[in-house]
Amino acid sequence: VLISSASSSSSSKSVCVFAAHPDDEVLGCGGTIAKHVERGDIVNVIIFAEGIFSRSNPSSEDPPSSVAVEKLDMLRKSAVAANQILGVHNLQFLSFPDNRMDSIDRLDIIKAVELYVEEHKPDRIYTHHSSDLNVDHRRLHESVVTATRPIPNSIKPSILSFEVASSTEWQSPTIGHAFQPNFFSDISSTLEKKTAALGEYLCEMRDWPHARSVQAVQHQAHYRGSQIGTNSAEAFVLLRHIE
Ligand SMILES: [Zn+2]
């Protein structure tokens, strides 16, 4: 879906956000996306999984039920509206099975990432953290790292992992690496846009004090901000930066 027409200049950067589910892009880096757009960068958001269970069996060839199709359609409309608020230029939906990305061939996910890296030639990529509780998040993280191996003559974007409320902090502390941010984006000026974008995803949000409530996400932004002495921030782990 082409949401807003790009007005790129020679100084504008290309940004790709690889998110597993509709809403992860806003939860993880919505304020930072809005900042990129304000700076004149071109932002492409690619959402890999459907966000709802549309098929009882992911390998089945049966078409999804009409109720599932309707829900999918509504969720995609929410995603378009949310990304419009952030000013995202391109929003693309893939149809990997929800919460079952470990059931499909890893190579298929890697190839999809490679395709979009080739198309958008990103200077910077935002994606999931390696140790999230959600399996789709972990699979997508691994696939992005594999697809962007810095081989000669390849596109070598900076890669940043974001945190997703109700997944990153819910993982067992003895599995993988805890999210320990070393890169922050001051979103004091764009937290309002992030909150408004989350408002388009109300079907995905829960009531306070659930970790994925609007209030919890605002608290998280203020907490991350306080770590760097600003009103609000989004926190990331920088995986690689070449210059
Ligand atoms: Zn997710």
Coordinates of C-alpha atoms and ligand atoms in Angstrom, one line a residue:
V1 CA 0.0 0.0 0.0
L2 CA 1.5 3.3 -1.0
I3 CA 0.4 5.6 1.8
S4 CA 2.1 8.9 1.1
S5 CA 4.0 10.0 -1.9
A6 CA 7.7 10.3 -1.3
S7 CA 9.5 13.6 -1.6
S8 CA 13.1 12.4 -1.3
S9 CA 16.1 14.6 -1.5
S10 CA 19.7 13.7 -1.8
S11 CA 20.1 13.9 2.0
S12 CA 17.1 11.7 2.8
K13 CA 17.8 8.2 4.0
S14 CA 15.9 5.0 3.3
V15 CA 14.5 3.2 6.3
C16 CA 13.0 -0.3 6.5
V17 CA 11.0 -1.5 9.4
F18 CA 10.6 -5.3 9.4
A19 CA 7.8 -6.2 11.9
A20 CA 6.2 -9.5 12.5
H21 CA 2.7 -8.3 13.3
P22 CA 0.5 -5.3 12.7
D23 CA 1.2 -3.0 15.7
D24 CA 4.8 -4.1 16.4
E25 CA 6.0 -1.3 14.1
V26 CA 4.2 1.3 16.3
L27 CA 5.1 -0.3 19.6
G28 CA 8.7 -0.8 18.7
C29 CA 9.6 2.4 16.9
G30 CA 6.5 4.5 16.1
G31 CA 8.0 7.6 17.6
T32 CA 11.2 7.1 15.7
I33 CA 9.4 6.4 12.4
A34 CA 7.6 9.8 12.8
K35 CA 11.0 11.5 13.4
H36 CA 12.5 9.9 10.3
V37 CA 9.5 11.2 8.3
E38 CA 9.8 14.7 9.7
R39 CA 13.5 14.7 8.7
G40 CA 12.6 13.8 5.1
D41 CA 13.6 10.2 5.2
I42 CA 11.7 7.6 3.3
V43 CA 10.1 5.0 5.6
N44 CA 9.0 1.5 4.4
V45 CA 7.2 -0.7 6.8
I46 CA 6.9 -4.4 6.0
I47 CA 4.6 -6.6 8.1
F48 CA 5.3 -10.3 7.8
A49 CA 2.6 -12.3 9.6
E50 CA -1.1 -11.8 9.3
G51 CA -1.7 -10.8 12.9
I52 CA -4.6 -13.2 13.4
F53 CA -5.2 -16.9 13.0
S54 CA -6.8 -17.1 9.6
R55 CA -6.3 -20.8 8.9
S56 CA -6.7 -23.7 11.3
N57 CA -3.7 -25.4 9.7
P58 CA -1.0 -23.2 8.3
S59 CA 0.1 -25.8 5.7
S60 CA -3.5 -26.3 4.5
E61 CA -4.5 -25.0 1.1
D62 CA -8.0 -24.2 2.3
P63 CA -8.9 -20.6 1.9
P64 CA -9.5 -18.8 5.3
S65 CA -13.1 -18.5 6.5
S66 CA -15.1 -15.4 5.7
V67 CA -15.0 -14.2 9.3
A68 CA -11.2 -14.5 9.3
V69 CA -11.0 -12.6 6.0
E70 CA -13.1 -9.8 7.5
K71 CA -11.0 -9.6 10.6
L72 CA -7.8 -9.6 8.5
D73 CA -9.3 -6.8 6.4
M74 CA -10.1 -4.7 9.5
L75 CA -6.6 -5.3 11.0
R76 CA -5.0 -4.1 7.7
K77 CA -7.2 -1.0 7.7
S78 CA -6.1 -0.3 11.2
A79 CA -2.5 -0.7 10.1
V80 CA -2.9 1.7 7.2
A81 CA -4.5 4.3 9.4
A82 CA -1.8 4.0 12.1
N83 CA 1.0 4.2 9.6
Q84 CA -0.7 7.1 7.9
I85 CA -0.5 9.0 11.2
L86 CA 3.2 8.3 11.4
G87 CA 3.7 9.4 7.8
V88 CA 5.0 6.1 6.5
H89 CA 5.5 6.1 2.8
N90 CA 5.1 2.4 1.9
L91 CA 3.3 -0.2 3.9
Q92 CA 3.6 -3.8 2.7
F93 CA 1.8 -6.9 4.0
L94 CA 3.0 -10.4 3.7
S95 CA 0.9 -13.4 4.7
F96 CA 3.1 -15.6 6.9
P97 CA 1.0 -17.6 9.4
D98 CA 0.5 -15.8 12.7
N99 CA 2.5 -17.1 15.7
R100 CA 3.7 -20.0 13.5
M101 CA 6.6 -18.5 11.6
D102 CA 8.7 -21.3 13.1
S103 CA 6.6 -23.8 11.1
I104 CA 7.7 -22.5 7.7
D105 CA 10.9 -22.7 5.9
R106 CA 13.4 -20.2 7.2
L107 CA 14.7 -19.6 3.7
D108 CA 11.3 -18.3 2.6
I109 CA 11.5 -15.6 5.3
I110 CA 15.1 -14.7 4.5
K111 CA 14.2 -14.4 0.8
A112 CA 11.4 -12.1 1.5
V113 CA 13.7 -9.9 3.6
E114 CA 16.3 -9.9 0.8
L115 CA 13.7 -8.9 -1.7
Y116 CA 12.8 -5.8 0.3
V117 CA 16.4 -4.9 1.1
E118 CA 17.1 -5.1 -2.7
E119 CA 14.0 -3.0 -3.5
H120 CA 14.4 -0.2 -0.8
K121 CA 18.2 -0.3 -0.3
P122 CA 17.8 0.8 3.3
D123 CA 20.4 2.9 5.1
R124 CA 18.8 1.7 8.3
I125 CA 16.7 -1.3 9.4
Y126 CA 14.6 -1.6 12.5
T127 CA 13.5 -5.1 13.5
H128 CA 12.8 -7.3 16.5
H129 CA 15.0 -8.3 19.4
S130 CA 16.6 -11.8 19.2
S131 CA 15.2 -13.0 22.5
D132 CA 11.5 -11.9 22.5
L133 CA 9.0 -14.3 23.9
N134 CA 7.1 -14.3 20.6
V135 CA 8.4 -16.9 18.1
D136 CA 7.6 -14.8 15.0
H137 CA 9.7 -12.0 16.5
R138 CA 12.7 -14.3 17.0
R139 CA 12.4 -15.8 13.5
L140 CA 12.2 -12.4 11.8
H141 CA 15.2 -11.2 13.8
E142 CA 17.3 -14.2 12.7
S143 CA 16.1 -13.8 9.1
V144 CA 17.0 -10.1 8.9
V145 CA 20.5 -10.8 10.3
T146 CA 21.0 -13.5 7.8
A147 CA 19.6 -11.5 4.8
T148 CA 21.9 -8.6 5.6
R149 CA 25.2 -10.5 5.9
P150 CA 27.8 -7.8 5.0
I151 CA 29.3 -9.6 2.0
P152 CA 31.2 -7.6 -0.6
N153 CA 29.1 -5.3 -2.8
S154 CA 26.0 -5.8 -0.7
I155 CA 23.8 -3.2 0.9
K156 CA 25.0 -2.7 4.4
P157 CA 22.4 -0.9 6.5
S158 CA 22.7 -0.1 10.2
I159 CA 20.5 -2.6 12.1
L160 CA 18.6 -1.8 15.2
S161 CA 16.5 -4.1 17.4
F162 CA 13.5 -2.6 19.1
E163 CA 11.5 -3.7 22.2
V164 CA 7.8 -4.7 21.9
A165 CA 5.8 -4.3 25.1
S166 CA 4.3 -7.6 26.2
S167 CA 6.9 -9.7 24.4
T168 CA 10.5 -8.5 24.9
E169 CA 10.1 -8.1 28.7
W170 CA 8.1 -11.3 29.1
Q171 CA 10.8 -13.7 28.0
S172 CA 12.5 -16.0 30.6
P173 CA 15.7 -14.3 31.8
T174 CA 17.6 -17.6 31.3
I175 CA 16.8 -17.8 27.5
G176 CA 18.9 -15.7 25.2
H177 CA 20.0 -12.1 25.9
A178 CA 17.9 -9.7 27.9
F179 CA 17.2 -6.4 26.1
Q180 CA 20.0 -4.1 27.0
P181 CA 19.6 -0.9 25.0
N182 CA 22.7 0.9 23.7
F183 CA 21.0 3.3 21.3
F184 CA 18.2 5.7 22.1
S185 CA 15.9 7.9 20.0
D186 CA 14.4 11.0 21.8
I187 CA 10.7 10.9 20.9
S188 CA 9.6 13.7 23.1
S189 CA 8.2 15.5 20.0
T190 CA 6.6 12.5 18.5
L191 CA 5.2 10.5 21.4
E192 CA 1.8 12.1 20.7
K193 CA 1.9 10.6 17.1
K194 CA 2.9 7.2 18.5
T195 CA 0.0 7.3 20.9
A196 CA -2.4 8.4 18.2
A197 CA -1.2 5.6 15.9
L198 CA -1.7 3.1 18.8
G199 CA -5.3 4.4 19.0
E200 CA -5.9 3.0 15.5
Y201 CA -4.9 -0.4 16.9
L202 CA -7.3 -0.5 19.8
C203 CA -8.4 -4.0 18.8
E204 CA -4.8 -5.1 19.6
M205 CA -4.4 -3.1 22.8
R206 CA -5.5 -4.1 26.3
D207 CA -6.6 -2.2 29.4
W208 CA -4.2 -0.9 32.0
P209 CA -2.3 -2.4 33.8
H210 CA -1.7 -4.9 30.9
A211 CA 1.8 -4.5 29.5
R212 CA 0.3 -3.8 26.1
S213 CA -2.0 -0.9 27.1
V214 CA -1.6 2.6 25.8
Q215 CA -0.7 3.8 29.4
A216 CA 2.0 1.1 29.7
V217 CA 3.6 2.1 26.4
Q218 CA 3.6 5.8 27.5
H219 CA 5.2 4.8 30.8
Q220 CA 7.8 2.8 28.9
A221 CA 8.5 5.8 26.7
H222 CA 9.0 8.1 29.7
Y223 CA 11.1 5.5 31.5
R224 CA 13.4 5.2 28.5
G225 CA 13.5 8.9 28.2
S226 CA 14.5 9.3 31.8
Q227 CA 17.5 7.0 31.1
I228 CA 18.9 9.6 28.7
G229 CA 17.6 12.7 30.4
T230 CA 14.7 13.5 28.1
N231 CA 10.9 13.4 28.4
S232 CA 10.4 10.3 26.2
A233 CA 12.5 7.9 24.2
E234 CA 12.5 4.6 22.3
A235 CA 15.3 2.2 23.1
F236 CA 17.2 -0.1 20.8
V237 CA 20.1 -2.5 20.6
L238 CA 22.4 -1.6 17.8
L239 CA 23.4 -4.8 16.0
R240 CA 25.7 -3.4 13.4
H241 CA 26.8 0.0 12.0
I242 CA 29.3 0.4 9.2
E243 CA 30.7 3.8 8.1
Ligands
ZN1 ZN 4.4 -9.1 17.4

